[in-house]
Coordinates of C-alpha atoms in Angstrom, one line a residue:
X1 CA -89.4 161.2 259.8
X2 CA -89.2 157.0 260.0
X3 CA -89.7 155.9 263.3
X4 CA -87.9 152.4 264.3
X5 CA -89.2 149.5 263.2
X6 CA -90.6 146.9 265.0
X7 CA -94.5 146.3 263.5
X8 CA -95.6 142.8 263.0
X9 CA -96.0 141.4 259.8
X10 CA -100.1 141.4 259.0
X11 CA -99.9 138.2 257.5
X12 CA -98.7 136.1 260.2
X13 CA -99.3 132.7 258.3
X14 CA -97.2 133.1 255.6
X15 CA -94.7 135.9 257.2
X16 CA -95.3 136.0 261.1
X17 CA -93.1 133.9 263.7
X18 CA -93.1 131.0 265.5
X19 CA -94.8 131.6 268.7
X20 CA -91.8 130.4 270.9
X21 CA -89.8 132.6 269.4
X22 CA -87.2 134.4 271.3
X23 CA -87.3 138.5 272.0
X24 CA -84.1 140.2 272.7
X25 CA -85.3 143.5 274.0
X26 CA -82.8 146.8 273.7
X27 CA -81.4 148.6 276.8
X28 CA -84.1 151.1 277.7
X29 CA -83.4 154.6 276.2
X30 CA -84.6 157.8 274.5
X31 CA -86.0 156.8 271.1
X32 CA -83.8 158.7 269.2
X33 CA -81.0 161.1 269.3
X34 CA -81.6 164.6 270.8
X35 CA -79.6 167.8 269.4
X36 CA -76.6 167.4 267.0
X37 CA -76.5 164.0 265.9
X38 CA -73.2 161.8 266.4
X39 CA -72.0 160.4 262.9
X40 CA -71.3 156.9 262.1
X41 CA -68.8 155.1 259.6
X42 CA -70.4 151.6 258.2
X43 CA -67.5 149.9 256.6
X44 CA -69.3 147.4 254.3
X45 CA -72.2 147.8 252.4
X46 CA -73.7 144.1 252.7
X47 CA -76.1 142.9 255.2
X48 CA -74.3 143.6 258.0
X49 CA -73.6 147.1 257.2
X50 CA -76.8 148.1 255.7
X51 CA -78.6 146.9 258.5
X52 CA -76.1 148.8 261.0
X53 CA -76.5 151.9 259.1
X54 CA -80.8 151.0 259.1
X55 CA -81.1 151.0 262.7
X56 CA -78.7 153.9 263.7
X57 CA -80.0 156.4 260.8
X58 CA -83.8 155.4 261.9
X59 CA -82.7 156.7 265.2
X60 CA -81.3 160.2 264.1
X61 CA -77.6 159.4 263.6
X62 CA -75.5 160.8 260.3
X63 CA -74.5 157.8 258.9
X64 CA -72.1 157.1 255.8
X65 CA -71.6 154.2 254.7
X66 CA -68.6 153.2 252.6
X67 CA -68.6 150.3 250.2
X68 CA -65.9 149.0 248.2
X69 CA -67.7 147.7 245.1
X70 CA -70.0 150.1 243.0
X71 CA -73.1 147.9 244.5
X72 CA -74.6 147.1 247.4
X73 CA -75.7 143.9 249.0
X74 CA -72.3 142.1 249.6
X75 CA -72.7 138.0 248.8
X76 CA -76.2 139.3 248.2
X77 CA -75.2 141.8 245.4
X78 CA -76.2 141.7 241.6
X79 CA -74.2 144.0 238.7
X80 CA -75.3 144.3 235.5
X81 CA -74.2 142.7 232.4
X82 CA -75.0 142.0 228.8
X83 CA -76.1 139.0 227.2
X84 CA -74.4 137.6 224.1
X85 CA -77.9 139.0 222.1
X86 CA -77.9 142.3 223.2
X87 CA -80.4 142.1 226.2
X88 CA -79.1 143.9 229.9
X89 CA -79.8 141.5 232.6
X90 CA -78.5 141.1 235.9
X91 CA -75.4 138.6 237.6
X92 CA -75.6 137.7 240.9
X93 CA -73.6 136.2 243.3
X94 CA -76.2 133.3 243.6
X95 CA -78.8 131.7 245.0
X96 CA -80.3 132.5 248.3
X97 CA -82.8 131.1 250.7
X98 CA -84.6 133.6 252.9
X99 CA -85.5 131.0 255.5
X100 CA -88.6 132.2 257.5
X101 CA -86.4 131.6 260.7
X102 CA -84.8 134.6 259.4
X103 CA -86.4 137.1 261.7
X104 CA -84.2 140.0 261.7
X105 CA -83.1 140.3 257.5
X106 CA -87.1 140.1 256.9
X107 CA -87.2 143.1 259.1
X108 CA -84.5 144.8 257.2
X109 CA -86.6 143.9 254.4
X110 CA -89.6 145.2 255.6
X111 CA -88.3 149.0 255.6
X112 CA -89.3 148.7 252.3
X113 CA -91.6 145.7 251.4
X114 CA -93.8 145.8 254.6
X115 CA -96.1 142.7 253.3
X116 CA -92.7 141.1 252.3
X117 CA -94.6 140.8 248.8
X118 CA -91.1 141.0 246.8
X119 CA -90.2 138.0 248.2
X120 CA -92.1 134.7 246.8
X121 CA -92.2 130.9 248.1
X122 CA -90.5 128.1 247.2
X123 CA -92.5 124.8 247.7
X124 CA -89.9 122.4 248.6
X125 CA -86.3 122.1 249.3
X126 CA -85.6 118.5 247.2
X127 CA -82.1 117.2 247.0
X128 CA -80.8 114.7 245.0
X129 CA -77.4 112.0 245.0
X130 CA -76.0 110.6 241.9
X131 CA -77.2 106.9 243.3
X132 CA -80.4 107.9 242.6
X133 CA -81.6 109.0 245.7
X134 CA -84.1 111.8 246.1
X135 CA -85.0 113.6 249.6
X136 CA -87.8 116.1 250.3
X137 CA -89.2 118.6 252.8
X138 CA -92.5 119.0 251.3
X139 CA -94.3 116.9 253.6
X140 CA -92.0 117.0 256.7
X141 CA -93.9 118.2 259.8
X142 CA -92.2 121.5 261.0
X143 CA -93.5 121.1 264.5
X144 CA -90.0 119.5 266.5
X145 CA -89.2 117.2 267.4
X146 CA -91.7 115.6 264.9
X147 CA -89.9 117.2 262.2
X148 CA -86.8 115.5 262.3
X149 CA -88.0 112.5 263.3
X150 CA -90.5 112.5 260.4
X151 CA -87.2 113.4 258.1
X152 CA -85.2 110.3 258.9
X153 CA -89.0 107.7 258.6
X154 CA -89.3 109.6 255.2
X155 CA -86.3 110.1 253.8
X156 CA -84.8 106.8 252.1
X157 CA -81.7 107.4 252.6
X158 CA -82.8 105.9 256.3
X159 CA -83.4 102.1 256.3
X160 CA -84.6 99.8 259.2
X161 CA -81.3 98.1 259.4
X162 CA -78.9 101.2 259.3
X163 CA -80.6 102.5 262.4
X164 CA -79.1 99.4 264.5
X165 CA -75.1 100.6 263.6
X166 CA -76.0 104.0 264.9
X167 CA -74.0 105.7 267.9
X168 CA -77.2 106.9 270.1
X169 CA -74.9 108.2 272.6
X170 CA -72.7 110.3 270.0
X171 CA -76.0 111.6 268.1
X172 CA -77.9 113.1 271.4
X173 CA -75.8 116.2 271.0
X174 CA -77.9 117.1 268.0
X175 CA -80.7 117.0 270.2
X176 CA -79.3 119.7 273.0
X177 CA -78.3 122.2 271.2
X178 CA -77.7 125.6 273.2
X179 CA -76.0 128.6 271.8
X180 CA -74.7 128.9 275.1
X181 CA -72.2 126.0 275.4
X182 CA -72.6 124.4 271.9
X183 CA -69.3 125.7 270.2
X184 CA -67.7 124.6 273.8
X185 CA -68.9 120.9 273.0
X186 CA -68.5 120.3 269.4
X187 CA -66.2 123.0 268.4
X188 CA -63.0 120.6 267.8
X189 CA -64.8 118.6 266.3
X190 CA -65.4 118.5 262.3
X191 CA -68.9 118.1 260.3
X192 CA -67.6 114.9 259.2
X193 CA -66.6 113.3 262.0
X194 CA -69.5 114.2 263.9
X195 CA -71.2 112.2 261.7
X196 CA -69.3 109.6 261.6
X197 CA -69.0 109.0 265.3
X198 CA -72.9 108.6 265.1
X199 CA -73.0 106.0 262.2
X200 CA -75.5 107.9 260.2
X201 CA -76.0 105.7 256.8
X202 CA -74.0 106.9 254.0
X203 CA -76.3 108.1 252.0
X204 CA -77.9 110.2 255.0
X205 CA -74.6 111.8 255.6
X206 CA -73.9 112.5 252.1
X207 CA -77.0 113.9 250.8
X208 CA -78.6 115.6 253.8
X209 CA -76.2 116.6 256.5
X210 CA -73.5 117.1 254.1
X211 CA -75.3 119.4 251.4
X212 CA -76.3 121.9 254.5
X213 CA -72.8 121.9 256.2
X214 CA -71.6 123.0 252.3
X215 CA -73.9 126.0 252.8
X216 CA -70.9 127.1 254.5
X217 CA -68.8 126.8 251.3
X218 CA -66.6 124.6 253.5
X219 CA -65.5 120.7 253.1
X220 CA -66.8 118.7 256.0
X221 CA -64.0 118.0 256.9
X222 CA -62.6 121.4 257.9
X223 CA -65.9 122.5 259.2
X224 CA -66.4 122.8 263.0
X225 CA -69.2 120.6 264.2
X226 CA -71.1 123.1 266.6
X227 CA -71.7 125.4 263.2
X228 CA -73.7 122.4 261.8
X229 CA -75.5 120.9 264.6
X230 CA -76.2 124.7 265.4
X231 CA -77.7 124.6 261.5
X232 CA -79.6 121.7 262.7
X233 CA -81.0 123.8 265.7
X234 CA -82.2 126.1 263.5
X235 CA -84.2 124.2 260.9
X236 CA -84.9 121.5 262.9
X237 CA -85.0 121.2 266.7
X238 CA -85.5 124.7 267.9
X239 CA -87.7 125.9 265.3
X240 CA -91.3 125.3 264.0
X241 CA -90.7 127.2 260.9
X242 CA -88.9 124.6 258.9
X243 CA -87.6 124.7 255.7
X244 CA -89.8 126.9 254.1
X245 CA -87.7 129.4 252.6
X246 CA -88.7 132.2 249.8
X247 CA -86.6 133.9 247.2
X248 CA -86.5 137.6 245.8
X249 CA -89.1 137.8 242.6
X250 CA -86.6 140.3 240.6
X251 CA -82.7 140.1 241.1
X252 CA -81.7 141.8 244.2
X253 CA -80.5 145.1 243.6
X254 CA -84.1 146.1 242.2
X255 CA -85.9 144.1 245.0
X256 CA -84.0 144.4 248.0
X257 CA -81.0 146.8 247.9
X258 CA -82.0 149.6 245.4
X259 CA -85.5 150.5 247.7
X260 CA -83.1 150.1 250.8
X261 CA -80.9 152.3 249.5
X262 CA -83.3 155.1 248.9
X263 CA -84.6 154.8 252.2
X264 CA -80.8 155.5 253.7
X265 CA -80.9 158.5 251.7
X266 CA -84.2 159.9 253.0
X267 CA -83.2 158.9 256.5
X268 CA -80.0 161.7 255.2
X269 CA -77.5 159.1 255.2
X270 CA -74.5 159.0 253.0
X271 CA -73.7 156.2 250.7
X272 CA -70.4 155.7 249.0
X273 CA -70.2 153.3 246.7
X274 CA -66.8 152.2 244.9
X275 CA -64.7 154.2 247.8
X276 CA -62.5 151.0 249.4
X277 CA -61.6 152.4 253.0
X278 CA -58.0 152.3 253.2
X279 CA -57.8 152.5 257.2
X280 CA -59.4 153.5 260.5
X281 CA -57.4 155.5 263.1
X282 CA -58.1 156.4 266.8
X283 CA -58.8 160.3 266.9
X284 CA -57.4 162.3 269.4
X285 CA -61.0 164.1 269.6
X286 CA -62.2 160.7 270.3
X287 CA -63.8 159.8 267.4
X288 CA -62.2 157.5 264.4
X289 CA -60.6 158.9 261.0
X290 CA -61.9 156.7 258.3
X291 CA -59.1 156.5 255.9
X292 CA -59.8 156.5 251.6
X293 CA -58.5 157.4 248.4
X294 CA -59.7 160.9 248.9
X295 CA -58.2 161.4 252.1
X296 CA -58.8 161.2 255.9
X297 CA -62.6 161.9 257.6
X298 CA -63.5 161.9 260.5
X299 CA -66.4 160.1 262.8
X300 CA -67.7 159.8 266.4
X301 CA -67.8 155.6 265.8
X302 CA -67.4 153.5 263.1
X303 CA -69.1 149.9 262.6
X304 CA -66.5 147.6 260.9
X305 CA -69.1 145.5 258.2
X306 CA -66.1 143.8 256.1
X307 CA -65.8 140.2 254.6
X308 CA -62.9 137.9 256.6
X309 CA -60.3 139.2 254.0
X310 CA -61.3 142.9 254.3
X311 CA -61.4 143.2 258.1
X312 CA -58.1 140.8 258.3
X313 CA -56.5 143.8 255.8
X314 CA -57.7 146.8 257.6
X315 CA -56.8 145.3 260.8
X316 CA -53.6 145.0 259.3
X317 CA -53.5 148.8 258.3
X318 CA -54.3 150.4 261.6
X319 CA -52.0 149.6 263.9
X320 CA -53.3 151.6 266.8
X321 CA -57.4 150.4 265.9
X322 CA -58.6 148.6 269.1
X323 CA -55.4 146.6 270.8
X324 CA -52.4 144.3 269.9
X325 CA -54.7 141.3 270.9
X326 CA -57.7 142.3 269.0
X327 CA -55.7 142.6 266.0
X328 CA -54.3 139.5 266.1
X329 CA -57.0 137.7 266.7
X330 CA -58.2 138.9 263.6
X331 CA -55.2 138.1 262.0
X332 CA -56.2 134.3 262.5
X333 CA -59.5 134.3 260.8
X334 CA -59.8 132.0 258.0
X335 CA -61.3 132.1 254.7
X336 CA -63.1 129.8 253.0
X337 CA -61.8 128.1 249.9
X338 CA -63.2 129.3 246.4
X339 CA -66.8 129.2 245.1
X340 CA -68.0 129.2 241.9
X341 CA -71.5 130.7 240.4
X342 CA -72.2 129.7 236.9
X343 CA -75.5 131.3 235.0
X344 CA -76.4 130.1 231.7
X345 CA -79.1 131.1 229.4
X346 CA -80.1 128.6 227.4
X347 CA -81.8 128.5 224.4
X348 CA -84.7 126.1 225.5
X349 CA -86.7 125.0 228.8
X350 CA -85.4 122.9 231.3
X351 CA -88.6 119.8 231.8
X352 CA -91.7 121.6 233.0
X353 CA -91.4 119.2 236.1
X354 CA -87.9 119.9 237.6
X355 CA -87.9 121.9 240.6
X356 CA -87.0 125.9 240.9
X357 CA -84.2 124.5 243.1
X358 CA -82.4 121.4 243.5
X359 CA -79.6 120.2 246.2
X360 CA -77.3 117.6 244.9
X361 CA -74.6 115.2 246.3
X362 CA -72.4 113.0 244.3
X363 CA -71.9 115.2 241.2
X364 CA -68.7 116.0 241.8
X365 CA -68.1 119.7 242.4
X366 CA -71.7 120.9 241.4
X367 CA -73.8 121.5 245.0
X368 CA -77.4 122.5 243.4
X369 CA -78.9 123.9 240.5
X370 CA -81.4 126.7 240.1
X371 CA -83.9 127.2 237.2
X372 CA -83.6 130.8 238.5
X373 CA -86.6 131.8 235.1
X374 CA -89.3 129.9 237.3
X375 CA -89.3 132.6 239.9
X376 CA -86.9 135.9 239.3
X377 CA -89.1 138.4 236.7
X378 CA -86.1 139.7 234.7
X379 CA -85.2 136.5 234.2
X380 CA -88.7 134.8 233.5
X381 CA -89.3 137.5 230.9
X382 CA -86.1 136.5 229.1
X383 CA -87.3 133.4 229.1
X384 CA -90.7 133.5 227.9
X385 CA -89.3 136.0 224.9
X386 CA -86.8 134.2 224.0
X387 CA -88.4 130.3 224.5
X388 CA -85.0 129.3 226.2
X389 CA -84.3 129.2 230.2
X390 CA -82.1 130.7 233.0
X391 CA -80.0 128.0 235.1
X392 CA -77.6 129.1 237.8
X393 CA -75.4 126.4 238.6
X394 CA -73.1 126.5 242.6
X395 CA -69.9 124.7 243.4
X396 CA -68.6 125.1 246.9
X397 CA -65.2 124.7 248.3
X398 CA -63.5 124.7 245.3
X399 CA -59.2 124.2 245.3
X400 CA -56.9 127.4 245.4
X401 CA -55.6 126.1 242.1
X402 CA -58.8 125.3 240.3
X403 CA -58.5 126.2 236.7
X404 CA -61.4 128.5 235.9
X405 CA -62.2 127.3 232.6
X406 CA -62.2 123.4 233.3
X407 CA -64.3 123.9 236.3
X408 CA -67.1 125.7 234.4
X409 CA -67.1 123.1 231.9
X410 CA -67.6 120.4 234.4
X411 CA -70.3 122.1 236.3
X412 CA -72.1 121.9 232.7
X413 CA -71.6 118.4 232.3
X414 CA -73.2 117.8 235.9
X415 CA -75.7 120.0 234.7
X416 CA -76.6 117.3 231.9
X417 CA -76.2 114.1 234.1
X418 CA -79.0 115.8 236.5
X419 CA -80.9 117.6 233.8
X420 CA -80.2 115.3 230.4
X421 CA -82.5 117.4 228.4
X422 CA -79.7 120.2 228.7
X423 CA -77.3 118.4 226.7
X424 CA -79.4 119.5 223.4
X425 CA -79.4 123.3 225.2
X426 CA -77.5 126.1 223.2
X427 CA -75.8 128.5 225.7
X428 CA -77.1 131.5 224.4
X429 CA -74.8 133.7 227.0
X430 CA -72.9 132.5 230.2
X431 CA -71.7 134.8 232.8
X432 CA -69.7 133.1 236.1
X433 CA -68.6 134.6 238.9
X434 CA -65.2 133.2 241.3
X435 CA -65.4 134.3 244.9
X436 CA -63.4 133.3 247.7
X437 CA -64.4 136.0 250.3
X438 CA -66.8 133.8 252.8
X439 CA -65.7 133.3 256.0
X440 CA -64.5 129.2 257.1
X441 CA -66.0 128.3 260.6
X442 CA -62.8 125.7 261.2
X443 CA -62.7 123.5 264.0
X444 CA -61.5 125.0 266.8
X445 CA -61.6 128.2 265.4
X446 CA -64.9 129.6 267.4
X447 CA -62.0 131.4 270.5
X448 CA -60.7 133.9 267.6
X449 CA -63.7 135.1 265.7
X450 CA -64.3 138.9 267.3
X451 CA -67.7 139.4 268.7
X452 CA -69.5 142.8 268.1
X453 CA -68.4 144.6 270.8
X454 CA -64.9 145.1 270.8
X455 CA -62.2 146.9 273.3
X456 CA -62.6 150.2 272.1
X457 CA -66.5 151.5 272.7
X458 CA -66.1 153.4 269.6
X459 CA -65.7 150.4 267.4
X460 CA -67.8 147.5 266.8
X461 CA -67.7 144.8 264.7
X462 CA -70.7 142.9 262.7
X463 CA -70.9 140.1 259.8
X464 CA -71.7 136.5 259.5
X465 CA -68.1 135.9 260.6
X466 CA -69.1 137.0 264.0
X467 CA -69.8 135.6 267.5
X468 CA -73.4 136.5 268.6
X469 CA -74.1 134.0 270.8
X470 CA -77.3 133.7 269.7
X471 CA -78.7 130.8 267.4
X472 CA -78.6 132.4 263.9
X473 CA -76.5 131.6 261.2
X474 CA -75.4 132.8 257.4
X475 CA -77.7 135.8 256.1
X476 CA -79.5 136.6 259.4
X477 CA -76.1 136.6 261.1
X478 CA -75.2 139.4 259.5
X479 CA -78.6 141.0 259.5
X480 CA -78.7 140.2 263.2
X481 CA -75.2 141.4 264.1
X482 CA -75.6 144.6 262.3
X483 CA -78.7 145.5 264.6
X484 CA -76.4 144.2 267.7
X485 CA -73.7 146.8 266.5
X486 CA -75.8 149.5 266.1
X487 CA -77.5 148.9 269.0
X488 CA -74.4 148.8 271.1
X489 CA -73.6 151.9 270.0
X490 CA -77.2 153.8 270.5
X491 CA -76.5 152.5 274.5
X492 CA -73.5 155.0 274.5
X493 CA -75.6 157.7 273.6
X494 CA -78.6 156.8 275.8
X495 CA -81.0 156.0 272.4
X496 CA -83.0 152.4 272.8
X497 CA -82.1 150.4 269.7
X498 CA -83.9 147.5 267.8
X499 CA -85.5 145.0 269.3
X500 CA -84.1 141.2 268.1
X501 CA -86.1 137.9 267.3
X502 CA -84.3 134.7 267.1
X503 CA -85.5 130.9 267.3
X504 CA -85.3 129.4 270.9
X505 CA -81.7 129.3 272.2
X506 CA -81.9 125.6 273.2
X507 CA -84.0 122.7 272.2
X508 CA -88.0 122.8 272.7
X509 CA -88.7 119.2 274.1
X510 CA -87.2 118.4 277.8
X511 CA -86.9 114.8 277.4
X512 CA -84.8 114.8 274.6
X513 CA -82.5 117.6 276.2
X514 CA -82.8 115.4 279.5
X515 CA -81.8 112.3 277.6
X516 CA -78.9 114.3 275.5
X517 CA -77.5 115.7 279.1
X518 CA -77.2 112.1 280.4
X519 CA -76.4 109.9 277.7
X520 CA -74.9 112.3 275.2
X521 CA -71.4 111.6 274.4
X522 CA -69.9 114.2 271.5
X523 CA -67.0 112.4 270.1
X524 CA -63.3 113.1 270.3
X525 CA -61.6 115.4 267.5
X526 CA -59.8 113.0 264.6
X527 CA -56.4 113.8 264.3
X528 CA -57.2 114.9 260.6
X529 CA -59.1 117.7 262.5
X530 CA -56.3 118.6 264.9
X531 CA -53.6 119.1 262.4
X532 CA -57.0 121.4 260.1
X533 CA -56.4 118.8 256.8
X534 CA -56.8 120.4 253.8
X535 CA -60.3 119.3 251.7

C-alpha cells in the first residue's frame, strides 16, 4: 500500500528547492484512515482534481473522480488525432512551463516519475518584439534581488535615460510583495496601469511585463495588478529558482496523466471519464449526491475541481449546495476571453538555431511559438522521419467574435515574420484547438473568487481560480489547492494530510521591503479599470 508522499527529490541541483523555501505543515493526525473508509467525489479531472483525489486515496479514502471529457489533465490534456498522412499523434492544449518554483505539481508528478526524469530542461526563456528587440534569462542571476536588477542592466529594452522618467515611488510595490495584503493593495488596479504609473519604457512594458501578465490569457488592461506583481514575486523577488522551467519529453497523457492515472487505480480509486456531473445535492445522511447521466450517487464529501464555467453552472444547478451567498459569489466569476492553439506539421525544419520556445510582443495576436519537435518524443520522431517539423503556435485573449478561420491564418503569417524560413514550409497537417474555459483574475475581482474551504465542511473547493493565500499561481495553484482541499477534508476525519512547499510569502531583502513600506505609493485605479473596459 502507497504511503504519503513527501520524499525529497535525490537530485537537489536540478530538482530540489530553494533553501528559503516555505513549509506548510498539515494539522497533526492519524496517517491514514482507520476502518471503513469515507468516499470522496472529485469533480474535475485536471490538476486540481487529480491532485485532490492523490492525497485523499494515498490516505485510505474511496475516491471517484468524475471528469467531463474522455481525458484527463484539464488545460493540461492531450487527445489523439490523425495527421493528414496517416500517422496518430497527439493535440494538446499547449505549451506549458513546469517552473521549478512549482513545488507542489512536481510532487504530484513524482508519484510516478520520482527522479522527475520525464520532464526535460529548457535553456532559456527568450522573448522577442517586432522592433527588433530580443530579451533573455539565460544569464540572469536567480539569486534576488540580483535577479531583477540584473534583468533590467541586461535587458535592452532598459536604457540609461528611460530610468530618469520612472515613478520610484509607484514601482516599490513590486518590491513588497506579501500574499498577505498584496490583492488588498493592487487589486483595483489593472496590469497596465500599474505599469504605467511607474514609467517603465515601452518596450519594457510591452515585451517583458506584458508577455507574462498574458500568461493569464487576459489583456492588461482587464487584468488585476496584484495577480502580476504576485507573478513577479514568484519569479523574481521571492524566489531563487528563476526562470528555469522544464517541459514534459512525450505529450502529456503518456508522460504525466496516463501513469497518474494507473496509480489512482491501484490506490482503488474510481475514474470516470466522459461522465459530466449534472449536480451536487446536500444528503439528508449527511453526505452529498453527485448528480449524472446515469443517475444520483451518493458520497460522504465531494471536492468541486471545475473550470470557472463549470463550477459557475453546477452552482447554478444545486440550489441548496453550500448557501445563497456562496452561490452567488460564484455566480460573478469571470472568464477569460478565447485562446487559440495552433499545431502545424510542416514539411521541413524550422533554422537549427531558433529556440524550443519563443515569447513574442508586437505580432499582433500570436504570444509565442514552440518548435514543440526539439523536445516532445512523439513529435521529434515525426520529425526526424519525415524531415519536416512540429510548431505550436498561442494567441491569448482573443475577441468573443473572432472568426476561427481568419485567426489561424494570421497566426501563420506571424509565424513567417518571426520565423521567414516558414514561408517556403508545406503544412503537412494542422490541428487547432479554441478554448475559452480559463479563469480572468479582473480588477477588483479578488472579494468573489471562493477559497477552498467553503460553508458546508463537506464541500470544498480547488482550481487555479481559487484564493489560497499563498504565493502560487497558474499550474501549481491548482496542484497546490487540490492538496489544500484534500487536506481540509482528512482534518474532519482526524487523518494528517500533505505537507505544502511554496516560495517565501514576502520579499527576501529587508531594505527593499523597508524602502517599499515607506516610499511605496501603488497608484490609483484608471477609470477604464473601474467601469472593467473591454480589451
Amino acid at each position: 500500500m502507497s504511503r504519503p508522499h513527501d520524499a525529497r527529490p535525490r537530485d537537489a541541483r536540478r530538482h530540489g528547492r530553494d533553501r528559503r523555501a516555505r513549509v506548510i505543515h498539515p494539522l497533526p493526525g492519524r496517517p491514514r484512515i482507520e476502518g471503513e473508509p469515507p468516499t470522496v467525489a472529485v469533480i474535475g479531472g485536471g490538476i486540481a482534481g487529480l491532485s485532490a483525489a492523490t492525497a485523499l486515496a494515498e490516505r485510505g479514502v474511496r475516491v471517484t473522480l468524475y471528469e467531463r471529457e474522455p481525458h484527463l489533465g484539464g488545460r493540461v490534456a492531450g487527445r489523439p488525432v490523425t495527421l493528414a498522412d496517416g500517422t496518430p499523434a497527439t493535440m494538446s492544449r499547449g505549451f506549458h512551463a513546469f517552473f521549478r518554483q512549482y513545488y507542489n505539481l512536481r510532487g504530484l508528478l513524482r508519484r510516478t516519475d520520482p527522479g522527475l526524469e520525464r520532464l526535460t530542461p529548457l535553456p532559456d526563456y527568450p522573448l522577442r518584439h517586432s522592433s527588433g528587440l530580443c530579451d533573455s534569462f539565460r544569464h540572469v542571476p536567480r539569486t534576488p534581488p540580483w535577479s531583477a536588477l540584473a534583468f533590467a542592466a541586461l535587458s535592452p529594452t532598459f536604457r540609461l535615460r528611460d530610468l530618469w522618467g520612472m515613478n520610484p515611488a509607484a514601482a516599490l510595490p513590486l518590491l513588497d510583495v506579501t500574499t498577505r495584503d498584496v490583492h488588498a493593495r493592487l487589486d483595483h488596479v489593472s496590469a497596465h496601469d500599474f505599469l504605467a504609473a511607474i514609467g517603465f519604457p515601452a518596450a519594457a512594458r510591452h515585451l517583458a511585463f506584458e508577455v507574462f501578465s498574458r500568461s493569464f490569457f487576459a489583456d492588461p488592461r482587464r487584468l488585476s495588478a496584484a495577480e502580476m506583481a504576485l507573478m513577479f514575486h514568484i519569479y523574481f523577488l521571492g524566489s531563487s529558482e528563476g526562470l528555469l522551467f522544464d517541459v514534459p519529453d512525450e505529450p502529456y497523457p503518456q508522460a504525466l496523466w496516463d501513469p497518474l492515472a494507473q496509480y489512482l487505480t491501484d490506490l482503488r480509486a474510481e475514474l470516470r471519464t466522459a461522465t459530466p456531473v449534472e449536480a451536487v445535492h446536500p444528503d439528508p445522511s449527511g453526505g452529498c449526491r453527485v448528480v449524472t447521466g446515469a443517475g444520483a450517487r451518493r458520497h460522504d464529501a465531494a471536492v468541486l475541481a471545475l473550470d470557472t464555467g463549470g463550477l459557475r453552472a453546477l452552482a447554478e444547478a444545486s440550489p441548496r449546495l453550500c448557501d445563497s451567498a456562496w452561490r452567488a459569489q460564484v455566480a460573478r466569476l469571470e472568464t477569460a476571453p478565447p485562446f487559440l492553439v495552433s499545431r502545424l506539421w510542416l514539411d521541413r525544419p524550422v533554422a537549427a538555431h531558433r529556440p524550443g520556445f519563443l515569447g513574442t510582443s508586437g505580432y499582433g495576436s500570436l504570444d509565442n511559438v514552440s518548435v514543440v519537435s526539439r523536445w516532445e518524443g512523439e513529435a521529434g520522431r515525426w520529425a526526424a522521419r519525415t524531415g519536416g517539423e512540429v510548431v505550436e503556435l498561442h494567441a491569448y485573449a482573443l475577441t468573443g467574435d473572432a472568426a476561427h478561420d481568419v485567426e489561424e491564418k494570421r497566426l501563420r503569417a506571424h509565424l513567417h515574420q518571426v520565423y521567414p524560413e516558414t514561408r517556403t514550409a508545406r503544412i503537412v497537417s494542422a490541428h487547432h484547438e479554441w478554448r475559452a474555459d480559463c479563469p480572468l483574475f479582473a480588477v477588483g475581482g479578488y472579494a468573489h473568487r471562493p477559497t477552498v474551504r467553503t460553508c458546508d465542511p463537506r464541500v470544498v473547493v480547488a482550481g487555479d481560480l481559487v484564493r489560497t493565500g499563498l504565493p502560487v499561481a497558474l499550474m501549481e495553484r491548482a496542484a497546490t489547492s487540490g492538496f489544500l482541499a484534500a487536506n481540509a477534508l482528512l482534518e474532519r476525519w482526524g487523518v494528517r494530510g500533505q505537507r505544502l512547499w511554496t516560495v517565501p510569502d514576502q520579499g527576501r531583502s529587508f531594505l527593499l521591503r523597508a524602502a517599499a513600506a515607506r516610499y511605496g505609493r501603488p497608484p490609483a485605479p484608471a477609470a477604464a479599470d473601474t467601469a472593467h473596459a473591454a480589451p
